[in-house]
Amino acid sequence: MTIPVREFAHRRQALIEQMASESIAILPAAPERTRNRDVHYPFRQDSDFQYLTGFEEADAVLVLIPGREHGESVLFCRERDPEKERWDGFLVGPEGAVERYGFDDAFPIDDIDEILPGMIEGKSRVYYSMGLDAQFDAHVMEWINVIRSKVRSGAQPPGEFIALEHFLHDMRLYKSAAEIKVMEQAARISAEAHCRAMQICRPGMFEYQLEAELVHGFMRHGSRAPAYPSIVGGGDNACILHYIDNNQPLKDGDLVLIDAGCELENYASDITRTFPVNGKFSPEQKAIYEIVLASQAAAIDAVRPGNHWNQPHEAAVKVLCQGLIDLGILKGTLDEVLETESYKSYYMHRTGHWLGMDVHDVGDYKVGGAWRVLEPGMVLTVEPGLYISPNAEEVDPRWRGIGIRIEDDVTVTRDGCRVLTDGVPKTVEAIEALMAGA
Ligand code: GLY
Ligand code: MN
Ligand code: MN
């Protein structure tokens, strides 16, 4: 694991320092989910839990108690069990959790109903992310009700629930050097896989064959899964923003849009490239492509400390609009197009999102009603696009069915930003050269 154990301990400490006295935080691991009968979906740890623990098992609960004499950071987890481990693999167990993961104290998860109400009792505040897991919400209320049932014996139930995610998600927004290192590696793996997909692409192949190449590229470098379902959309399918059927043949003369990124050690990468199936852009495809590419350059240029969250989007929109006006696809002046938002027929999404453990990562985009100011350590995507529907009857037929997005992952640095995903080409010339050399 690239993130050192001590970094998880520091994160828990940093959260404890933000908590009020006489309080407790409760955070469950992700549940295992059944796919059918004896088969589970591949387990993926809850990002908040992972961020604070580095602990990869289900059936665990992290409890933080500022000022607790026997240690502030407590884990409930499965006990070791040779018979079970013979079938399902190694379990860390409470002792291992203390020794190897740096928790102050650990107990068997089967004892949580006996132990946790006593830990909550007397605390005035409970930090908990309500509403994410109805089953666990019910457990929390059961533990509170155990205390409430004993008020006549002097027990004191907590008076306040506080949203834990508010504190945690602000911490997750600022990536440490170790986190950036993992994200760089994830970006490198994804970039290499996109290059391979460009190189093997031929008319007549199916979209899923490019998807297979991407997944192969991810897993051969240690990624266990894509960070989100891969989009491989040939021709008109590129105009469907969340197209994941990936089951159509790729046609000579069409473009193909690939939006795919690996997840590595619980960190996402997120790359989109659009390229010609036969290796050569048509004049119409090239014209639209150059507009999207220029808008992405303008947006990336606006990613720097001191600029606010929306500035890259505003920069991208201006370039896209001017480009569409110049081609005669949009009518009116730039100001009119921006004012009426007529461009939204062809550009209907935002220019990016935070990136981290979740592909659409946590962190507020506005603070106190104003767009958030960019700061070093934040990681975001820059992903403008243009999508001219095959049914866009108001547009000259030669432009219809062209869908293009270009997406890179960038980290804000002290004096600007750094593109993590520049290992995959994006100029017309560089894409055509890579595909021609294949
Ligand atoms: N692949 C999801 C996104 O680009 O936001
Ligand atoms: Mn994407
Ligand atoms: Mn994205």
CSV table of C-alpha atoms and ligand atoms in Angstrom, one decimal:
chain,number,residue,atom,x,y,z
A,1,MET,CA,0.0,0.0,0.0
A,2,THR,CA,1.4,3.4,-1.0
A,3,ILE,CA,-0.3,5.4,1.8
A,4,PRO,CA,1.7,4.8,5.0
A,5,VAL,CA,-0.1,3.5,8.1
A,6,ARG,CA,0.9,6.6,10.0
A,7,GLU,CA,-0.9,8.9,7.5
A,8,PHE,CA,-4.2,7.2,8.3
A,9,ALA,CA,-3.4,7.7,12.0
A,10,HIS,CA,-2.7,11.4,11.4
A,11,ARG,CA,-6.0,11.8,9.6
A,12,ARG,CA,-7.9,10.3,12.5
A,13,GLN,CA,-6.0,12.6,14.8
A,14,ALA,CA,-6.8,15.6,12.6
A,15,LEU,CA,-10.5,14.7,12.7
A,16,ILE,CA,-10.5,14.1,16.5
A,17,GLU,CA,-9.0,17.6,16.9
A,18,GLN,CA,-12.0,19.1,15.1
A,19,MET,CA,-14.5,17.3,17.3
A,20,ALA,CA,-16.2,18.9,20.3
A,21,SER,CA,-15.4,17.5,23.8
A,22,GLU,CA,-17.8,15.0,25.1
A,23,SER,CA,-18.5,13.6,21.6
A,24,ILE,CA,-18.1,10.4,19.6
A,25,ALA,CA,-17.9,9.6,15.9
A,26,ILE,CA,-19.2,6.4,14.4
A,27,LEU,CA,-18.3,5.3,10.8
A,28,PRO,CA,-19.2,1.9,9.3
A,29,ALA,CA,-17.3,0.0,6.6
A,30,ALA,CA,-19.1,-0.7,3.4
A,31,PRO,CA,-21.5,-3.6,3.6
A,32,GLU,CA,-21.1,-6.7,1.4
A,33,ARG,CA,-23.8,-6.8,-1.2
A,34,THR,CA,-25.3,-9.9,-2.7
A,35,ARG,CA,-25.3,-10.2,-6.5
A,36,ASN,CA,-27.2,-13.4,-6.6
A,37,ARG,CA,-27.5,-16.3,-4.1
A,38,ASP,CA,-24.0,-17.1,-2.9
A,39,VAL,CA,-22.3,-14.5,-5.0
A,40,HIS,CA,-21.4,-11.0,-3.8
A,41,TYR,CA,-20.5,-7.9,-5.8
A,42,PRO,CA,-16.8,-7.3,-5.7
A,43,PHE,CA,-16.2,-5.6,-2.4
A,44,ARG,CA,-15.1,-2.0,-2.4
A,45,GLN,CA,-14.5,-0.3,0.9
A,46,ASP,CA,-16.5,2.9,1.7
A,47,SER,CA,-14.3,5.8,0.8
A,48,ASP,CA,-14.7,7.7,4.1
A,49,PHE,CA,-13.9,4.6,6.1
A,50,GLN,CA,-11.0,3.8,3.9
A,51,TYR,CA,-9.7,7.3,4.2
A,52,LEU,CA,-9.6,7.1,8.0
A,53,THR,CA,-8.5,3.5,8.4
A,54,GLY,CA,-6.8,1.9,5.4
A,55,PHE,CA,-8.7,-1.2,6.6
A,56,GLU,CA,-10.0,-3.2,3.7
A,57,GLU,CA,-12.6,-5.6,5.3
A,58,ALA,CA,-16.4,-5.4,5.5
A,59,ASP,CA,-18.2,-5.8,8.8
A,60,ALA,CA,-16.1,-3.2,10.7
A,61,VAL,CA,-16.9,0.1,12.5
A,62,LEU,CA,-14.6,2.9,13.4
A,63,VAL,CA,-15.3,4.8,16.6
A,64,LEU,CA,-13.5,8.0,17.5
A,65,ILE,CA,-13.8,9.3,21.1
A,66,PRO,CA,-11.8,12.4,21.9
A,67,GLY,CA,-10.1,12.1,25.4
A,68,ARG,CA,-10.9,8.4,25.9
A,69,GLU,CA,-8.4,7.1,28.5
A,70,HIS,CA,-7.8,3.8,26.8
A,71,GLY,CA,-7.3,5.3,23.4
A,72,GLU,CA,-9.3,7.6,21.2
A,73,SER,CA,-9.4,5.5,18.0
A,74,VAL,CA,-11.3,2.2,18.3
A,75,LEU,CA,-12.1,-0.4,15.6
A,76,PHE,CA,-14.7,-3.1,15.8
A,77,CYS,CA,-13.9,-5.9,13.3
A,78,ARG,CA,-14.4,-9.6,12.5
A,79,GLU,CA,-12.5,-12.0,14.8
A,80,ARG,CA,-9.9,-14.3,13.3
A,81,ASP,CA,-11.4,-17.7,12.5
A,82,PRO,CA,-9.3,-20.5,10.9
A,83,GLU,CA,-12.3,-22.4,9.5
A,84,LYS,CA,-13.8,-19.3,7.8
A,85,GLU,CA,-10.4,-18.1,6.7
A,86,ARG,CA,-9.8,-21.4,4.9
A,87,TRP,CA,-12.8,-20.5,2.7
A,88,ASP,CA,-12.7,-16.7,2.4
A,89,GLY,CA,-9.1,-15.7,3.1
A,90,PHE,CA,-7.1,-13.9,5.8
A,91,LEU,CA,-8.9,-11.8,8.4
A,92,VAL,CA,-6.9,-9.1,10.3
A,93,GLY,CA,-8.8,-9.6,13.6
A,94,PRO,CA,-8.9,-7.1,16.6
A,95,GLU,CA,-5.3,-7.8,17.7
A,96,GLY,CA,-4.0,-7.4,14.2
A,97,ALA,CA,-5.9,-4.1,13.8
A,98,VAL,CA,-4.1,-2.6,16.7
A,99,GLU,CA,-0.7,-4.0,15.7
A,100,ARG,CA,-0.8,-3.4,12.0
A,101,TYR,CA,-3.2,-0.5,11.5
A,102,GLY,CA,-2.4,1.6,14.5
A,103,PHE,CA,-5.8,1.7,16.2
A,104,ASP,CA,-5.6,2.3,20.0
A,105,ASP,CA,-8.0,-0.4,20.8
A,106,ALA,CA,-10.1,-3.0,18.9
A,107,PHE,CA,-13.0,-5.3,19.7
A,108,PRO,CA,-14.9,-8.1,17.9
A,109,ILE,CA,-17.7,-6.8,15.8
A,110,ASP,CA,-20.0,-9.4,17.4
A,111,ASP,CA,-19.6,-7.5,20.7
A,112,ILE,CA,-20.6,-4.1,19.3
A,113,ASP,CA,-24.2,-4.1,20.7
A,114,GLU,CA,-22.8,-4.7,24.2
A,115,ILE,CA,-19.9,-2.2,24.1
A,116,LEU,CA,-20.9,0.7,21.9
A,117,PRO,CA,-24.0,2.0,23.8
A,118,GLY,CA,-21.7,2.3,26.9
A,119,MET,CA,-19.2,4.4,24.8
A,120,ILE,CA,-22.0,6.7,23.5
A,121,GLU,CA,-23.6,7.1,26.9
A,122,GLY,CA,-22.7,10.4,28.5
A,123,LYS,CA,-21.6,12.0,25.2
A,124,SER,CA,-23.6,15.1,24.2
A,125,ARG,CA,-22.8,14.9,20.5
A,126,VAL,CA,-22.6,12.0,17.9
A,127,TYR,CA,-20.8,12.6,14.6
A,128,TYR,CA,-22.4,10.4,12.0
A,129,SER,CA,-23.2,10.4,8.3
A,130,MET,CA,-27.0,9.8,8.4
A,131,GLY,CA,-28.9,8.5,5.5
A,132,LEU,CA,-26.2,6.7,3.5
A,133,ASP,CA,-27.1,3.2,4.8
A,134,ALA,CA,-30.6,2.7,6.2
A,135,GLN,CA,-29.6,-0.6,7.9
A,136,PHE,CA,-26.8,1.0,9.8
A,137,ASP,CA,-28.9,4.1,10.6
A,138,ALA,CA,-31.3,1.7,12.3
A,139,HIS,CA,-28.4,0.1,14.4
A,140,VAL,CA,-27.3,3.6,15.5
A,141,MET,CA,-30.9,4.4,16.7
A,142,GLU,CA,-31.0,1.0,18.5
A,143,TRP,CA,-27.8,1.9,20.4
A,144,ILE,CA,-29.2,5.3,21.3
A,145,ASN,CA,-32.5,3.7,22.4
A,146,VAL,CA,-30.7,1.4,24.7
A,147,ILE,CA,-29.4,4.5,26.5
A,148,ARG,CA,-32.8,6.2,26.4
A,149,SER,CA,-34.4,3.2,28.0
A,150,LYS,CA,-32.1,3.7,31.0
A,151,VAL,CA,-32.6,7.4,31.7
A,152,ARG,CA,-34.4,6.7,34.9
A,153,SER,CA,-31.3,5.0,36.1
A,154,GLY,CA,-29.3,8.1,35.3
A,155,ALA,CA,-28.1,7.3,31.8
A,156,GLN,CA,-27.6,10.4,29.5
A,157,PRO,CA,-28.4,9.9,25.8
A,158,PRO,CA,-26.7,12.3,23.4
A,159,GLY,CA,-28.6,15.5,22.5
A,160,GLU,CA,-27.2,16.2,19.1
A,161,PHE,CA,-26.3,14.5,15.8
A,162,ILE,CA,-23.7,16.2,13.7
A,163,ALA,CA,-23.0,15.5,10.0
A,164,LEU,CA,-19.6,13.8,10.0
A,165,GLU,CA,-19.1,14.2,6.3
A,166,HIS,CA,-18.9,17.9,6.6
A,167,PHE,CA,-15.5,17.7,8.3
A,168,LEU,CA,-14.3,14.6,6.6
A,169,HIS,CA,-15.0,15.7,3.1
A,170,ASP,CA,-13.2,19.0,3.5
A,171,MET,CA,-10.1,17.0,4.6
A,172,ARG,CA,-10.5,14.6,1.6
A,173,LEU,CA,-10.5,17.6,-0.8
A,174,TYR,CA,-6.9,18.4,-0.1
A,175,LYS,CA,-4.7,15.6,-1.3
A,176,SER,CA,-1.4,14.8,0.5
A,177,ALA,CA,1.8,14.1,-1.3
A,178,ALA,CA,1.2,10.3,-0.9
A,179,GLU,CA,-2.3,10.6,-2.3
A,180,ILE,CA,-1.0,12.6,-5.3
A,181,LYS,CA,1.6,9.9,-5.9
A,182,VAL,CA,-1.1,7.2,-6.1
A,183,MET,CA,-3.2,9.4,-8.4
A,184,GLU,CA,-0.3,10.0,-10.7
A,185,GLN,CA,0.2,6.3,-11.0
A,186,ALA,CA,-3.5,5.7,-11.7
A,187,ALA,CA,-3.3,8.4,-14.3
A,188,ARG,CA,-0.2,6.9,-16.0
A,189,ILE,CA,-1.9,3.4,-16.1
A,190,SER,CA,-5.1,4.9,-17.7
A,191,ALA,CA,-3.1,7.0,-20.2
A,192,GLU,CA,-1.2,4.0,-21.4
A,193,ALA,CA,-4.4,2.0,-21.8
A,194,HIS,CA,-6.0,4.8,-23.8
A,195,CYS,CA,-2.9,4.8,-26.1
A,196,ARG,CA,-3.3,1.1,-26.6
A,197,ALA,CA,-7.0,1.4,-27.5
A,198,MET,CA,-6.1,4.1,-30.1
A,199,GLN,CA,-3.4,1.8,-31.5
A,200,ILE,CA,-5.5,-1.3,-31.9
A,201,CYS,CA,-8.7,0.4,-33.1
A,202,ARG,CA,-9.8,-0.7,-36.6
A,203,PRO,CA,-13.1,-0.2,-38.5
A,204,GLY,CA,-15.4,-3.3,-37.9
A,205,MET,CA,-14.2,-3.9,-34.3
A,206,PHE,CA,-16.9,-3.7,-31.6
A,207,GLU,CA,-16.9,-1.1,-28.9
A,208,TYR,CA,-16.5,-3.8,-26.3
A,209,GLN,CA,-13.3,-4.8,-27.9
A,210,LEU,CA,-11.8,-1.4,-27.1
A,211,GLU,CA,-13.3,-1.7,-23.6
A,212,ALA,CA,-11.5,-5.0,-23.2
A,213,GLU,CA,-8.2,-3.4,-24.1
A,214,LEU,CA,-8.7,-0.7,-21.5
A,215,VAL,CA,-9.6,-3.2,-18.7
A,216,HIS,CA,-6.6,-5.3,-19.7
A,217,GLY,CA,-4.4,-2.3,-19.5
A,218,PHE,CA,-5.7,-1.3,-16.1
A,219,MET,CA,-5.5,-4.8,-14.5
A,220,ARG,CA,-2.1,-5.7,-15.7
A,221,HIS,CA,-0.7,-2.8,-13.7
A,222,GLY,CA,-2.5,-3.8,-10.4
A,223,SER,CA,-5.8,-1.9,-10.7
A,224,ARG,CA,-8.6,-4.2,-9.6
A,225,ALA,CA,-11.4,-2.4,-11.3
A,226,PRO,CA,-12.3,0.7,-13.4
A,227,ALA,CA,-13.2,3.7,-11.3
A,228,TYR,CA,-16.6,3.9,-13.1
A,229,PRO,CA,-18.3,2.0,-16.0
A,230,SER,CA,-16.2,2.6,-19.2
A,231,ILE,CA,-17.9,4.6,-22.0
A,232,VAL,CA,-16.9,3.5,-25.5
A,233,GLY,CA,-19.2,5.2,-27.9
A,234,GLY,CA,-18.7,5.1,-31.7
A,235,GLY,CA,-20.4,7.6,-34.0
A,236,ASP,CA,-23.8,8.8,-32.8
A,237,ASN,CA,-23.3,6.9,-29.5
A,238,ALA,CA,-20.8,9.6,-28.4
A,239,CYS,CA,-23.7,12.0,-28.2
A,240,ILE,CA,-25.2,9.9,-25.4
A,241,LEU,CA,-23.4,11.2,-22.3
A,242,HIS,CA,-23.6,8.1,-20.2
A,243,TYR,CA,-23.5,5.5,-22.9
A,244,ILE,CA,-22.2,2.2,-21.5
A,245,ASP,CA,-23.8,-0.5,-23.7
A,246,ASN,CA,-20.5,-0.6,-25.7
A,247,ASN,CA,-22.0,-3.3,-28.0
A,248,GLN,CA,-22.0,-1.7,-31.4
A,249,PRO,CA,-19.5,-2.1,-34.3
A,250,LEU,CA,-17.1,0.8,-35.0
A,251,LYS,CA,-17.6,2.3,-38.4
A,252,ASP,CA,-15.1,3.6,-40.9
A,253,GLY,CA,-15.4,7.4,-41.0
A,254,ASP,CA,-16.9,7.7,-37.5
A,255,LEU,CA,-15.3,9.0,-34.3
A,256,VAL,CA,-15.2,7.0,-31.1
A,257,LEU,CA,-15.3,8.5,-27.7
A,258,ILE,CA,-13.7,6.7,-24.8
A,259,ASP,CA,-14.2,7.8,-21.2
A,260,ALA,CA,-12.5,5.4,-18.9
A,261,GLY,CA,-10.1,5.4,-16.0
A,262,CYS,CA,-8.7,2.8,-13.6
A,263,GLU,CA,-9.1,2.8,-9.8
A,264,LEU,CA,-5.8,2.2,-8.1
A,265,GLU,CA,-5.6,1.7,-4.3
A,266,ASN,CA,-9.0,3.3,-4.0
A,267,TYR,CA,-8.1,6.4,-6.1
A,268,ALA,CA,-9.8,7.2,-9.4
A,269,SER,CA,-8.5,8.4,-12.7
A,270,ASP,CA,-10.8,9.7,-15.3
A,271,ILE,CA,-9.7,10.3,-19.0
A,272,THR,CA,-11.7,10.9,-22.1
A,273,ARG,CA,-10.3,10.9,-25.6
A,274,THR,CA,-12.1,11.0,-28.9
A,275,PHE,CA,-10.4,9.8,-32.1
A,276,PRO,CA,-11.3,8.6,-35.6
A,277,VAL,CA,-12.0,4.9,-35.9
A,278,ASN,CA,-9.9,4.8,-39.2
A,279,GLY,CA,-7.1,6.9,-37.8
A,280,LYS,CA,-7.8,10.1,-39.8
A,281,PHE,CA,-10.1,13.0,-38.8
A,282,SER,CA,-12.5,14.3,-41.5
A,283,PRO,CA,-12.5,18.1,-42.0
A,284,GLU,CA,-15.8,18.4,-40.1
A,285,GLN,CA,-14.6,16.2,-37.2
A,286,LYS,CA,-11.3,18.1,-37.1
A,287,ALA,CA,-13.1,21.5,-37.0
A,288,ILE,CA,-15.2,20.5,-34.0
A,289,TYR,CA,-12.3,18.8,-32.4
A,290,GLU,CA,-10.1,21.8,-32.6
A,291,ILE,CA,-12.7,23.9,-30.8
A,292,VAL,CA,-13.0,21.4,-27.9
A,293,LEU,CA,-9.3,21.2,-27.7
A,294,ALA,CA,-8.9,25.0,-27.5
A,295,SER,CA,-11.6,25.2,-24.9
A,296,GLN,CA,-9.8,22.6,-22.8
A,297,ALA,CA,-6.5,24.5,-23.1
A,298,ALA,CA,-8.3,27.7,-21.9
A,299,ALA,CA,-9.9,25.9,-19.0
A,300,ILE,CA,-6.6,24.3,-17.9
A,301,ASP,CA,-5.0,27.7,-18.1
A,302,ALA,CA,-7.6,28.9,-15.6
A,303,VAL,CA,-6.8,26.2,-13.1
A,304,ARG,CA,-4.5,28.0,-10.6
A,305,PRO,CA,-4.5,29.0,-7.0
A,306,GLY,CA,-6.6,32.1,-6.4
A,307,ASN,CA,-9.0,31.4,-9.3
A,308,HIS,CA,-12.4,30.1,-8.2
A,309,TRP,CA,-14.0,26.8,-9.1
A,310,ASN,CA,-16.1,28.2,-12.0
A,311,GLN,CA,-13.4,30.1,-13.8
A,312,PRO,CA,-12.2,27.1,-15.9
A,313,HIS,CA,-15.8,26.3,-16.9
A,314,GLU,CA,-16.4,30.0,-17.9
A,315,ALA,CA,-13.2,30.0,-19.9
A,316,ALA,CA,-14.2,26.7,-21.7
A,317,VAL,CA,-17.8,27.9,-22.5
A,318,LYS,CA,-16.5,31.1,-24.1
A,319,VAL,CA,-14.2,29.2,-26.5
A,320,LEU,CA,-16.8,26.6,-27.3
A,321,CYS,CA,-19.4,29.3,-28.1
A,322,GLN,CA,-17.1,31.4,-30.2
A,323,GLY,CA,-16.1,28.3,-32.1
A,324,LEU,CA,-19.7,27.3,-32.8
A,325,ILE,CA,-20.5,30.9,-33.9
A,326,ASP,CA,-17.6,30.9,-36.3
A,327,LEU,CA,-18.8,27.6,-37.9
A,328,GLY,CA,-22.3,29.0,-38.2
A,329,ILE,CA,-23.8,26.4,-35.9
A,330,LEU,CA,-24.8,29.0,-33.3
A,331,LYS,CA,-26.4,32.3,-34.3
A,332,GLY,CA,-25.8,35.7,-32.6
A,333,THR,CA,-23.0,37.4,-30.9
A,334,LEU,CA,-20.9,35.8,-28.1
A,335,ASP,CA,-22.7,37.9,-25.5
A,336,GLU,CA,-26.1,36.8,-26.8
A,337,VAL,CA,-25.2,33.1,-26.9
A,338,LEU,CA,-23.8,33.3,-23.3
A,339,GLU,CA,-26.9,35.2,-22.2
A,340,THR,CA,-29.5,32.9,-23.7
A,341,GLU,CA,-27.4,29.8,-23.1
A,342,SER,CA,-28.3,28.5,-26.5
A,343,TYR,CA,-25.0,26.6,-26.4
A,344,LYS,CA,-26.6,24.2,-24.0
A,345,SER,CA,-28.1,22.2,-26.9
A,346,TYR,CA,-24.5,21.2,-27.7
A,347,TYR,CA,-22.7,21.5,-24.3
A,348,MET,CA,-25.0,20.5,-21.5
A,349,HIS,CA,-22.6,19.4,-18.7
A,350,ARG,CA,-20.1,21.1,-16.4
A,351,THR,CA,-16.4,21.3,-17.3
A,352,GLY,CA,-15.2,19.2,-14.4
A,353,HIS,CA,-15.5,17.8,-10.9
A,354,TRP,CA,-13.3,17.1,-8.0
A,355,LEU,CA,-11.4,13.8,-8.3
A,356,GLY,CA,-10.1,11.5,-5.6
A,357,MET,CA,-11.2,8.3,-4.0
A,358,ASP,CA,-14.5,8.8,-5.7
A,359,VAL,CA,-14.5,9.7,-9.4
A,360,HIS,CA,-17.0,12.5,-8.6
A,361,ASP,CA,-15.2,13.3,-5.4
A,362,VAL,CA,-16.4,14.9,-2.3
A,363,GLY,CA,-15.8,18.6,-1.3
A,364,ASP,CA,-18.0,21.6,-1.5
A,365,TYR,CA,-18.0,23.6,-4.8
A,366,LYS,CA,-19.3,26.7,-3.0
A,367,VAL,CA,-18.4,28.1,0.4
A,368,GLY,CA,-20.6,30.7,2.0
A,369,GLY,CA,-22.5,31.1,-1.3
A,370,ALA,CA,-19.4,31.9,-3.4
A,371,TRP,CA,-17.5,29.6,-5.7
A,372,ARG,CA,-14.6,27.9,-3.9
A,373,VAL,CA,-11.2,29.3,-4.5
A,374,LEU,CA,-8.7,26.8,-5.9
A,375,GLU,CA,-5.8,25.8,-3.7
A,376,PRO,CA,-2.7,23.6,-4.1
A,377,GLY,CA,-3.4,19.9,-3.4
A,378,MET,CA,-6.9,19.9,-5.0
A,379,VAL,CA,-7.4,17.5,-7.9
A,380,LEU,CA,-10.1,18.1,-10.6
A,381,THR,CA,-11.0,17.0,-14.1
A,382,VAL,CA,-11.1,19.4,-17.1
A,383,GLU,CA,-13.5,17.9,-19.6
A,384,PRO,CA,-15.3,20.1,-22.1
A,385,GLY,CA,-17.1,18.6,-25.0
A,386,LEU,CA,-19.5,19.3,-27.9
A,387,TYR,CA,-22.3,16.9,-28.8
A,388,ILE,CA,-24.3,17.6,-32.0
A,389,SER,CA,-27.2,15.1,-31.9
A,390,PRO,CA,-27.9,13.1,-35.1
A,391,ASN,CA,-31.4,14.6,-34.7
A,392,ALA,CA,-30.3,18.3,-34.5
A,393,GLU,CA,-32.4,19.4,-37.4
A,394,GLU,CA,-31.4,23.1,-37.0
A,395,VAL,CA,-27.8,22.2,-37.8
A,396,ASP,CA,-26.3,21.6,-41.3
A,397,PRO,CA,-26.4,17.7,-41.7
A,398,ARG,CA,-22.6,17.6,-42.1
A,399,TRP,CA,-22.1,18.4,-38.4
A,400,ARG,CA,-24.7,16.0,-37.1
A,401,GLY,CA,-23.7,12.9,-35.0
A,402,ILE,CA,-20.4,14.4,-34.0
A,403,GLY,CA,-19.7,13.9,-30.3
A,404,ILE,CA,-16.4,15.0,-28.8
A,405,ARG,CA,-15.1,15.2,-25.2
A,406,ILE,CA,-11.5,15.7,-24.1
A,407,GLU,CA,-10.9,15.0,-20.4
A,408,ASP,CA,-7.7,15.3,-18.3
A,409,ASP,CA,-7.0,15.1,-14.6
A,410,VAL,CA,-5.1,18.1,-13.1
A,411,THR,CA,-3.8,18.9,-9.7
A,412,VAL,CA,-3.5,22.5,-8.5
A,413,THR,CA,0.1,23.4,-7.7
A,414,ARG,CA,1.6,26.5,-6.0
A,415,ASP,CA,1.9,28.4,-9.3
A,416,GLY,CA,-0.7,26.8,-11.5
A,417,CYS,CA,-1.6,23.3,-12.2
A,418,ARG,CA,-0.1,20.0,-13.5
A,419,VAL,CA,-1.8,17.7,-15.9
A,420,LEU,CA,-1.5,14.1,-14.6
A,421,THR,CA,-2.9,12.4,-17.7
A,422,ASP,CA,-0.6,13.9,-20.4
A,423,GLY,CA,0.7,10.4,-21.3
A,424,VAL,CA,-2.1,10.1,-23.9
A,425,PRO,CA,-2.0,12.4,-27.0
A,426,LYS,CA,-4.8,14.8,-27.7
A,427,THR,CA,-3.8,17.0,-30.7
A,428,VAL,CA,-5.1,16.0,-34.1
A,429,GLU,CA,-1.6,15.5,-35.3
A,430,ALA,CA,-0.4,13.5,-32.3
A,431,ILE,CA,-3.4,11.2,-32.4
A,432,GLU,CA,-3.1,10.6,-36.1
A,433,ALA,CA,0.6,9.9,-35.8
A,434,LEU,CA,0.1,7.4,-32.9
A,435,MET,CA,-2.6,5.6,-34.9
A,436,ALA,CA,-0.6,5.6,-38.1
A,437,GLY,CA,2.4,4.1,-36.4
A,438,ALA,CA,0.4,1.2,-34.9
B,1,GLY,N1,-16.6,9.5,-16.3
B,1,GLY,C1,-17.4,10.3,-15.5
B,1,GLY,C2,-17.0,11.7,-15.8
B,1,GLY,O1,-16.3,12.0,-16.6
B,1,GLY,O2,-17.4,12.5,-15.0
B,2,MN,MN,-14.8,10.8,-17.5
B,3,MN,MN,-15.0,13.2,-15.3
